[in-house]
Every structure is written in structure tokens, then in C-alpha cells.
PDB file of C-alpha atoms in Angstrom:
ATOM      1  CA  MET A   2       1.512   8.237  81.154  1.00  0.00           C
ATOM      2  CA  SER A   3      -1.209   6.328  79.456  1.00  0.00           C
ATOM      3  CA  GLU A   4      -0.684   2.770  78.272  1.00  0.00           C
ATOM      4  CA  MET A   5       1.616   2.488  75.308  1.00  0.00           C
ATOM      5  CA  PRO A   6       1.564   1.827  72.438  1.00  0.00           C
ATOM      6  CA  ARG A   7      -1.647   3.767  71.737  1.00  0.00           C
ATOM      7  CA  ARG A   8      -3.291   3.875  68.288  1.00  0.00           C
ATOM      8  CA  VAL A   9      -4.851   7.197  67.260  1.00  0.00           C
ATOM      9  CA  ASP A  10      -6.937   6.950  64.021  1.00  0.00           C
ATOM     10  CA  LYS A  11      -6.698   9.816  61.593  1.00  0.00           C
ATOM     11  CA  PRO A  12      -8.430  10.549  58.276  1.00  0.00           C
ATOM     12  CA  TRP A  13      -5.215   9.819  56.406  1.00  0.00           C
ATOM     13  CA  GLY A  14      -4.271   6.630  58.281  1.00  0.00           C
ATOM     14  CA  TYR A  15      -3.251   6.384  62.004  1.00  0.00           C
ATOM     15  CA  GLU A  16      -0.590   7.235  64.492  1.00  0.00           C
ATOM     16  CA  LEU A  17       0.888   4.628  66.841  1.00  0.00           C
ATOM     17  CA  TRP A  18       2.226   6.498  69.929  1.00  0.00           C
ATOM     18  CA  TRP A  19       4.961   4.279  71.393  1.00  0.00           C
ATOM     19  CA  ALA A  20       6.466   6.811  73.913  1.00  0.00           C
ATOM     20  CA  ARG A  21       5.117   9.912  75.609  1.00  0.00           C
ATOM     21  CA  THR A  22       6.902  11.695  78.485  1.00  0.00           C
ATOM     22  CA  GLU A  23       7.165  15.240  79.704  1.00  0.00           C
ATOM     23  CA  ARG A  24      10.260  15.730  77.538  1.00  0.00           C
ATOM     24  CA  TYR A  25       9.585  13.841  74.213  1.00  0.00           C
ATOM     25  CA  VAL A  26       7.113  11.843  72.137  1.00  0.00           C
ATOM     26  CA  GLY A  27       7.699   8.906  69.795  1.00  0.00           C
ATOM     27  CA  LYS A  28       5.100   7.932  67.105  1.00  0.00           C
ATOM     28  CA  ILE A  29       4.836   5.823  64.031  1.00  0.00           C
ATOM     29  CA  LEU A  30       2.575   7.514  61.395  1.00  0.00           C
ATOM     30  CA  HIS A  31       0.966   5.146  58.935  1.00  0.00           C
ATOM     31  CA  LEU A  32       0.017   7.224  55.885  1.00  0.00           C
ATOM     32  CA  ARG A  33      -2.095   5.575  53.170  1.00  0.00           C
ATOM     33  CA  GLN A  34      -1.255   5.992  49.541  1.00  0.00           C
ATOM     34  CA  GLY A  35      -2.721   9.121  48.011  1.00  0.00           C
ATOM     35  CA  GLU A  36      -3.550  10.615  51.445  1.00  0.00           C
ATOM     36  CA  SER A  37      -2.011  13.776  52.941  1.00  0.00           C
ATOM     37  CA  LEU A  38      -1.443  15.433  56.305  1.00  0.00           C
ATOM     38  CA  SER A  39      -2.474  19.036  56.453  1.00  0.00           C
ATOM     39  CA  LEU A  40      -0.145  21.851  55.365  1.00  0.00           C
ATOM     40  CA  GLN A  41       0.952  22.953  58.788  1.00  0.00           C
ATOM     41  CA  TYR A  42       3.514  24.386  61.085  1.00  0.00           C
ATOM     42  CA  HIS A  43       4.232  24.308  64.841  1.00  0.00           C
ATOM     43  CA  ASN A  44       5.029  27.326  66.995  1.00  0.00           C
ATOM     44  CA  VAL A  45       7.045  25.374  69.552  1.00  0.00           C
ATOM     45  CA  LYS A  46       7.086  21.687  68.629  1.00  0.00           C
ATOM     46  CA  ASP A  47      10.380  20.414  67.192  1.00  0.00           C
ATOM     47  CA  GLU A  48      10.314  17.118  65.393  1.00  0.00           C
ATOM     48  CA  THR A  49      12.396  14.765  63.228  1.00  0.00           C
ATOM     49  CA  ILE A  50      10.987  12.163  60.863  1.00  0.00           C
ATOM     50  CA  LEU A  51      12.517   8.958  59.430  1.00  0.00           C
ATOM     51  CA  LEU A  52      10.810   7.299  56.555  1.00  0.00           C
ATOM     52  CA  GLN A  53      10.726   3.554  57.457  1.00  0.00           C
ATOM     53  CA  SER A  54       8.833   2.181  54.496  1.00  0.00           C
ATOM     54  CA  GLY A  55       7.093   3.353  51.341  1.00  0.00           C
ATOM     55  CA  ARG A  56       7.677   6.560  49.346  1.00  0.00           C
ATOM     56  CA  LEU A  57       6.635   9.968  50.568  1.00  0.00           C
ATOM     57  CA  LEU A  58       6.222  13.381  49.014  1.00  0.00           C
ATOM     58  CA  PHE A  59       7.474  15.901  51.648  1.00  0.00           C
ATOM     59  CA  GLU A  60       6.640  19.558  50.926  1.00  0.00           C
ATOM     60  CA  THR A  61       8.386  22.194  53.034  1.00  0.00           C
ATOM     61  CA  ARG A  62       9.369  25.871  53.319  1.00  0.00           C
ATOM     62  CA  ALA A  63      11.463  27.324  56.157  1.00  0.00           C
ATOM     63  CA  LYS A  64      10.033  29.977  58.322  1.00  0.00           C
ATOM     64  CA  GLY A  65      10.193  33.420  56.650  1.00  0.00           C
ATOM     65  CA  GLU A  66      11.404  31.928  53.348  1.00  0.00           C
ATOM     66  CA  PRO A  67       9.519  33.375  50.362  1.00  0.00           C
ATOM     67  CA  GLY A  68       8.277  31.425  47.433  1.00  0.00           C
ATOM     68  CA  GLU A  69       6.860  27.966  46.631  1.00  0.00           C
ATOM     69  CA  LEU A  70       7.016  24.884  48.799  1.00  0.00           C
ATOM     70  CA  ARG A  71      10.103  22.741  48.117  1.00  0.00           C
ATOM     71  CA  ARG A  72       9.022  19.181  47.053  1.00  0.00           C
ATOM     72  CA  ILE A  73      11.259  16.294  48.240  1.00  0.00           C
ATOM     73  CA  GLU A  74      10.520  12.694  47.341  1.00  0.00           C
ATOM     74  CA  MET A  75      11.661  10.647  50.348  1.00  0.00           C
ATOM     75  CA  LYS A  76      12.585   6.960  50.362  1.00  0.00           C
ATOM     76  CA  PRO A  77      13.177   4.517  53.259  1.00  0.00           C
ATOM     77  CA  GLY A  78      16.060   5.762  55.458  1.00  0.00           C
ATOM     78  CA  ASP A  79      15.605   9.455  54.582  1.00  0.00           C
ATOM     79  CA  THR A  80      15.191  11.893  57.475  1.00  0.00           C
ATOM     80  CA  PHE A  81      14.088  15.484  57.937  1.00  0.00           C
ATOM     81  CA  HIS A  82      14.297  17.794  60.910  1.00  0.00           C
ATOM     82  CA  ILE A  83      11.247  20.056  61.178  1.00  0.00           C
ATOM     83  CA  THR A  84      11.995  23.108  63.291  1.00  0.00           C
ATOM     84  CA  PRO A  85       9.328  25.356  64.754  1.00  0.00           C
ATOM     85  CA  GLY A  86       7.734  27.643  62.152  1.00  0.00           C
ATOM     86  CA  THR A  87       8.690  25.353  59.217  1.00  0.00           C
ATOM     87  CA  LEU A  88       5.707  24.806  56.824  1.00  0.00           C
ATOM     88  CA  HIS A  89       5.362  21.161  55.907  1.00  0.00           C
ATOM     89  CA  ARG A  90       3.010  18.543  54.412  1.00  0.00           C
ATOM     90  CA  MET A  91       3.364  14.805  53.799  1.00  0.00           C
ATOM     91  CA  THR A  92       1.570  12.871  51.035  1.00  0.00           C
ATOM     92  CA  GLY A  93       1.875   9.121  50.625  1.00  0.00           C
ATOM     93  CA  ILE A  94       3.155   8.163  47.133  1.00  0.00           C
ATOM     94  CA  GLU A  95       2.829   4.640  48.496  1.00  0.00           C
ATOM     95  CA  ASP A  96       1.635   3.427  51.870  1.00  0.00           C
ATOM     96  CA  CYS A  97       4.206   4.770  54.311  1.00  0.00           C
ATOM     97  CA  ASP A  98       5.422   4.209  57.837  1.00  0.00           C
ATOM     98  CA  ILE A  99       7.094   7.267  59.275  1.00  0.00           C
ATOM     99  CA  LEU A 100       8.939   7.277  62.588  1.00  0.00           C
ATOM    100  CA  GLU A 101       8.487  10.661  64.340  1.00  0.00           C
ATOM    101  CA  VAL A 102      10.255  11.875  67.449  1.00  0.00           C
ATOM    102  CA  SER A 103       9.316  15.273  68.855  1.00  0.00           C
ATOM    103  CA  THR A 104       9.037  17.581  71.825  1.00  0.00           C
ATOM    104  CA  PRO A 105       5.780  16.886  73.684  1.00  0.00           C
ATOM    105  CA  GLU A 106       3.638  19.809  72.424  1.00  0.00           C
ATOM    106  CA  LEU A 107       1.050  17.580  70.633  1.00  0.00           C
ATOM    107  CA  GLU A 108      -1.640  20.299  70.424  1.00  0.00           C
ATOM    108  CA  ASP A 109       0.771  22.770  68.721  1.00  0.00           C
ATOM    109  CA  VAL A 110      -0.540  22.424  65.197  1.00  0.00           C
ATOM    110  CA  VAL A 111      -1.496  25.397  62.921  1.00  0.00           C
ATOM    111  CA  ARG A 112      -3.251  23.928  59.870  1.00  0.00           C
ATOM    112  CA  LEU A 113      -3.224  26.215  56.812  1.00  0.00           C
ATOM    113  CA  GLU A 114      -4.795  23.785  54.402  1.00  0.00           C
ATOM    114  CA  ASP A 115      -6.473  20.411  55.083  1.00  0.00           C
ATOM    115  CA  ARG A 116      -8.453  18.194  52.704  1.00  0.00           C
ATOM    116  CA  TYR A 117     -10.428  16.754  55.699  1.00  0.00           C
ATOM    117  CA  GLY A 118     -11.867  20.077  56.910  1.00  0.00           C
ATOM    118  CA  ARG A 119      -9.524  20.625  59.855  1.00  0.00           C
ATOM    119  CA  ALA A 120      -7.763  23.809  58.624  1.00  0.00           C
ATOM    120  CA  GLY A 121      -7.053  26.336  61.392  1.00  0.00           C
ATOM    121  CA  THR A 122      -7.582  23.763  64.188  1.00  0.00           C
ATOM    122  CA  SER A 123      -5.577  21.418  66.347  1.00  0.00           C
ATOM    123  CA  LYS A 124      -8.162  18.632  66.127  1.00  0.00           C
ATOM    124  CA  PRO A 125      -6.607  15.189  65.636  1.00  0.00           C
TER     125      PRO A 125
END
């Protein structure tokens, strides 16, 4: 295991990896106001998020569910379990800190839309 915590800069903010084992990963995502993660899903990765601070627009649609993305405004203390195949995107209404715990498949990201030119890739 590499030295923790580890900061990973992203176009929307940064991730602070505070745990990484063969069985789980723990991160804090700092999402800047007005920035968005890609519209994405994971084939295997299973994750749960907890909004620690700020306000967040969470867009989601369950695997195989037809129609538009459901839009949820999250506030501190709100959680969401993101199962494999679930479409999701996060946008900062305010600067946000998001606690994420997941299975360890960090490269399992299928990006459908991305404002930073990363669609279709697993680039950080």
C-alpha cells in the first residue's frame, strides 16, 4: 500500500485517498462549486457516498431503468449507495466534501459524458 493519505488532483477538484486495501478504498472528494464529475457507471465497483459539507446535485438512474436521470439535491449527512451499473453524476452546488467508500476497482469507470474530454475512458 502506498503512503496515505494521498492527494489526486482532478479537473473538478481533488480526491484525498485515506485508505486503500485489497478489499476496500476510502476517499474524500473535494468538488468545487459549479464543477461536475462525469456521467458514469461502474461494471463491478460498488460505492457509498456521504456528503460531509456543501450542497450537491446528484443525478442518477438505476441500471436498466428507462427515462431521464433523477435529480437529487443532497445536503450534509445525506448518503447514497451506488450499485454496479447505476448511472450517476455529481455537480457541486457549493464547494463540497464527499466521503466515498468503495470496493477497490478504481479503474472501473465508464464515462458517457464528461465536460473535461475524458468520455469513454478511465483516465483520472
